[in-house]
Short mmCIF file of C-alpha atoms and ligand atoms in Angstrom, two decimals:
data_model
loop_
_atom_site.label_atom_id
_atom_site.label_comp_id
_atom_site.label_asym_id
_atom_site.label_seq_id
_atom_site.Cartn_x
_atom_site.Cartn_y
_atom_site.Cartn_z
CA MET A 617 -11.33 -13.22 -2.06
CA LYS A 618 -8.56 -11.53 -4.06
CA ILE A 619 -6.40 -8.80 -2.60
CA LEU A 620 -3.81 -6.70 -4.38
CA VAL A 621 -0.83 -5.56 -2.32
CA LEU A 622 0.32 -2.46 -4.13
CA ASN A 623 3.55 -0.63 -3.29
CA GLY A 624 4.95 2.57 -4.71
CA PRO A 625 8.45 3.92 -5.30
CA ASN A 626 11.45 2.69 -3.34
CA ILE A 627 9.53 0.01 -1.45
CA ASN A 628 11.61 -2.49 -3.45
CA MET A 629 14.58 -0.99 -1.57
CA LEU A 630 13.33 -2.07 1.87
CA GLY A 631 16.22 -3.41 3.94
CA ILE A 632 18.63 -1.06 2.14
CA ARG A 633 16.88 2.31 2.33
CA GLU A 634 17.08 4.25 5.60
CA PRO A 635 16.90 1.19 7.89
CA ASN A 636 16.55 3.49 10.92
CA ILE A 637 13.16 4.51 9.50
CA TYR A 638 12.00 1.51 7.47
CA GLY A 639 13.78 -1.37 9.25
CA ARG A 640 16.08 -4.10 7.96
CA GLU A 641 13.51 -6.41 6.45
CA THR A 642 13.37 -6.64 2.66
CA TYR A 643 10.52 -6.45 0.16
CA LYS A 644 10.79 -10.26 -0.10
CA ASP A 645 10.36 -10.51 3.70
CA LEU A 646 7.26 -8.31 3.37
CA GLN A 647 5.81 -10.61 0.70
CA ASN A 648 6.50 -13.70 2.84
CA LEU A 649 4.91 -12.09 5.90
CA ILE A 650 1.74 -11.30 3.96
CA LEU A 651 1.56 -14.78 2.42
CA GLU A 652 1.98 -16.36 5.88
CA ASN A 653 -1.10 -14.43 6.98
CA ALA A 654 -3.16 -14.85 3.82
CA GLN A 655 -5.12 -17.92 5.05
CA GLY A 656 -6.98 -18.71 1.86
CA VAL A 657 -7.05 -15.18 0.50
CA GLU A 658 -5.57 -14.91 -2.99
CA ILE A 659 -2.78 -12.32 -2.90
CA GLU A 660 -1.26 -10.47 -5.84
CA PHE A 661 1.81 -8.28 -5.37
CA PHE A 662 2.81 -5.31 -7.48
CA GLN A 663 5.49 -2.72 -6.84
CA SER A 664 6.44 0.11 -9.15
CA ASN A 665 8.57 3.21 -9.10
CA HIS A 666 6.32 4.79 -11.77
CA GLU A 667 3.12 6.69 -11.08
CA GLY A 668 1.35 5.69 -14.33
CA ASP A 669 2.09 2.01 -13.74
CA LEU A 670 0.34 2.26 -10.36
CA VAL A 671 -2.67 3.92 -12.05
CA ASP A 672 -2.70 1.17 -14.70
CA LYS A 673 -2.56 -1.52 -12.01
CA ILE A 674 -5.52 -0.03 -10.11
CA GLN A 675 -7.56 0.06 -13.33
CA GLU A 676 -6.50 -3.52 -14.18
CA ALA A 677 -7.53 -4.59 -10.65
CA PHE A 678 -11.01 -3.21 -11.33
CA PHE A 679 -11.41 -5.12 -14.61
CA LYS A 680 -9.99 -8.31 -13.05
CA GLY A 681 -12.41 -8.19 -10.14
CA ILE A 682 -9.90 -7.65 -7.34
CA ASP A 683 -11.86 -7.30 -4.06
CA GLY A 684 -9.52 -5.09 -2.07
CA ILE A 685 -6.23 -3.22 -2.18
CA ILE A 686 -3.58 -2.83 0.49
CA PHE A 687 -1.70 0.22 -0.71
CA ASN A 688 1.49 1.96 0.28
CA PRO A 689 1.80 4.65 -2.41
CA ALA A 690 5.08 5.77 -0.75
CA ALA A 691 6.15 9.24 -1.96
CA TYR A 692 3.20 9.39 -4.40
CA THR A 693 0.94 9.55 -1.34
CA HIS A 694 1.95 13.17 -1.00
CA THR A 695 1.79 14.20 -4.66
CA SER A 696 -0.49 12.08 -6.82
CA ILE A 697 -3.94 13.24 -7.82
CA ALA A 698 -3.84 10.68 -10.66
CA ILE A 699 -3.63 7.82 -8.15
CA LEU A 700 -6.42 9.33 -6.04
CA ASP A 701 -8.59 9.59 -9.15
CA ALA A 702 -7.90 5.95 -10.08
CA LEU A 703 -9.02 4.81 -6.62
CA LYS A 704 -12.13 7.00 -6.83
CA ALA A 705 -12.93 5.76 -10.35
CA THR A 706 -12.70 2.07 -9.44
CA LYS A 707 -14.08 2.30 -5.87
CA ILE A 708 -12.09 -0.79 -4.87
CA PRO A 709 -12.00 -1.00 -1.05
CA CYS A 710 -8.52 0.21 -0.16
CA VAL A 711 -6.43 0.48 3.00
CA GLU A 712 -3.57 2.99 3.02
CA VAL A 713 -0.44 1.71 4.79
CA HIS A 714 2.75 3.50 5.74
CA ILE A 715 5.62 1.70 7.41
CA SER A 716 6.79 4.83 9.21
CA LYS A 717 4.78 7.18 11.38
CA VAL A 718 4.33 9.77 8.63
CA GLU A 719 2.42 12.14 10.89
CA GLU A 720 5.57 12.64 12.98
CA ARG A 721 7.83 13.28 9.98
CA ASP A 722 8.43 16.13 7.50
CA ALA A 723 5.78 18.75 6.75
CA PHE A 724 5.64 17.61 3.11
CA ARG A 725 4.58 14.14 4.28
CA GLN A 726 1.49 15.49 6.07
CA ILE A 727 -0.65 15.57 2.94
CA SER A 728 -2.13 12.32 1.71
CA TYR A 729 -4.05 12.67 -1.53
CA VAL A 730 -5.11 9.00 -1.52
CA ARG A 731 -6.57 9.08 2.00
CA GLU A 732 -10.00 10.33 0.98
CA ALA A 733 -10.43 7.26 -1.24
CA CYS A 734 -9.31 4.80 1.49
CA LEU A 735 -11.39 3.07 4.16
CA LYS A 736 -8.62 3.26 6.71
CA THR A 737 -5.02 4.40 7.18
CA ILE A 738 -2.37 2.51 9.16
CA THR A 739 0.93 4.23 9.94
CA GLY A 740 3.99 3.53 12.05
CA GLU A 741 3.42 -0.20 12.57
CA GLY A 742 6.33 -1.32 10.38
CA LEU A 743 5.62 -4.29 8.13
CA SER A 744 2.91 -5.48 10.57
CA GLY A 745 0.79 -2.61 9.25
CA TYR A 746 0.25 -4.62 6.06
CA VAL A 747 -0.96 -7.62 8.09
CA MET A 748 -3.31 -5.33 10.04
CA ALA A 749 -4.66 -4.02 6.72
CA LEU A 750 -5.16 -7.60 5.50
CA GLU A 751 -7.09 -8.51 8.67
CA PHE A 752 -9.23 -5.40 8.26
CA LEU A 753 -10.04 -6.15 4.60
CA LYS A 754 -10.80 -9.83 5.33
CA GLU A 755 -13.36 -8.74 7.91
CA TYR A 756 -14.73 -5.89 5.77
CA LEU A 757 -15.14 -8.02 2.64
CA LYS A 758 -16.68 -11.14 4.17
C1 DQA B 1581 6.20 5.71 3.32
C2 DQA B 1581 6.24 7.16 3.80
C3 DQA B 1581 6.43 8.11 2.63
O1 DQA B 1581 6.47 9.45 3.10
C4 DQA B 1581 7.74 7.81 1.93
O2 DQA B 1581 7.89 8.65 0.80
C5 DQA B 1581 7.89 6.38 1.57
C6 DQA B 1581 7.41 5.36 2.48
C7 DQA B 1581 6.13 4.71 4.49
O3 DQA B 1581 5.84 3.54 4.22
O4 DQA B 1581 6.38 5.07 5.63
O5 DQA B 1581 8.51 6.06 0.55
O6 DQA B 1581 5.01 5.54 2.55
#
């Protein structure tokens, strides 16, 4: 089983960016946490600050035979039809993750374009949300 952990803009700044919202752990800590919980699942990480790179990666995942995606599109959640269309085109089982509880934040964070192409959404669980998404996909894909 191969799972892509895909992160959008500013997730590389974890630990530095707004620690009151996103915590003090870094992107490296996030990668280590996921690898500790992988248990035989092959994990690929990709983070980009560029919308088109995320679209390219979703398409590449399809052609490579990736089984599932754990995806925090970050700010592109709220703006990107292109990313939604890539998920719809490839139909790769995807779980949407947000570190913060987006539903309790700004009005402009209440729209998620990607949600309709995702099996499940996890918000407000910090970095553990990614592990919860991994557990869900392991069960879903087996
Ligand atoms: C986020 C929430 C988004 O609204 C924000 O733009 C992010 C991170 C989260 O993980 O809580 O960059 O996706």
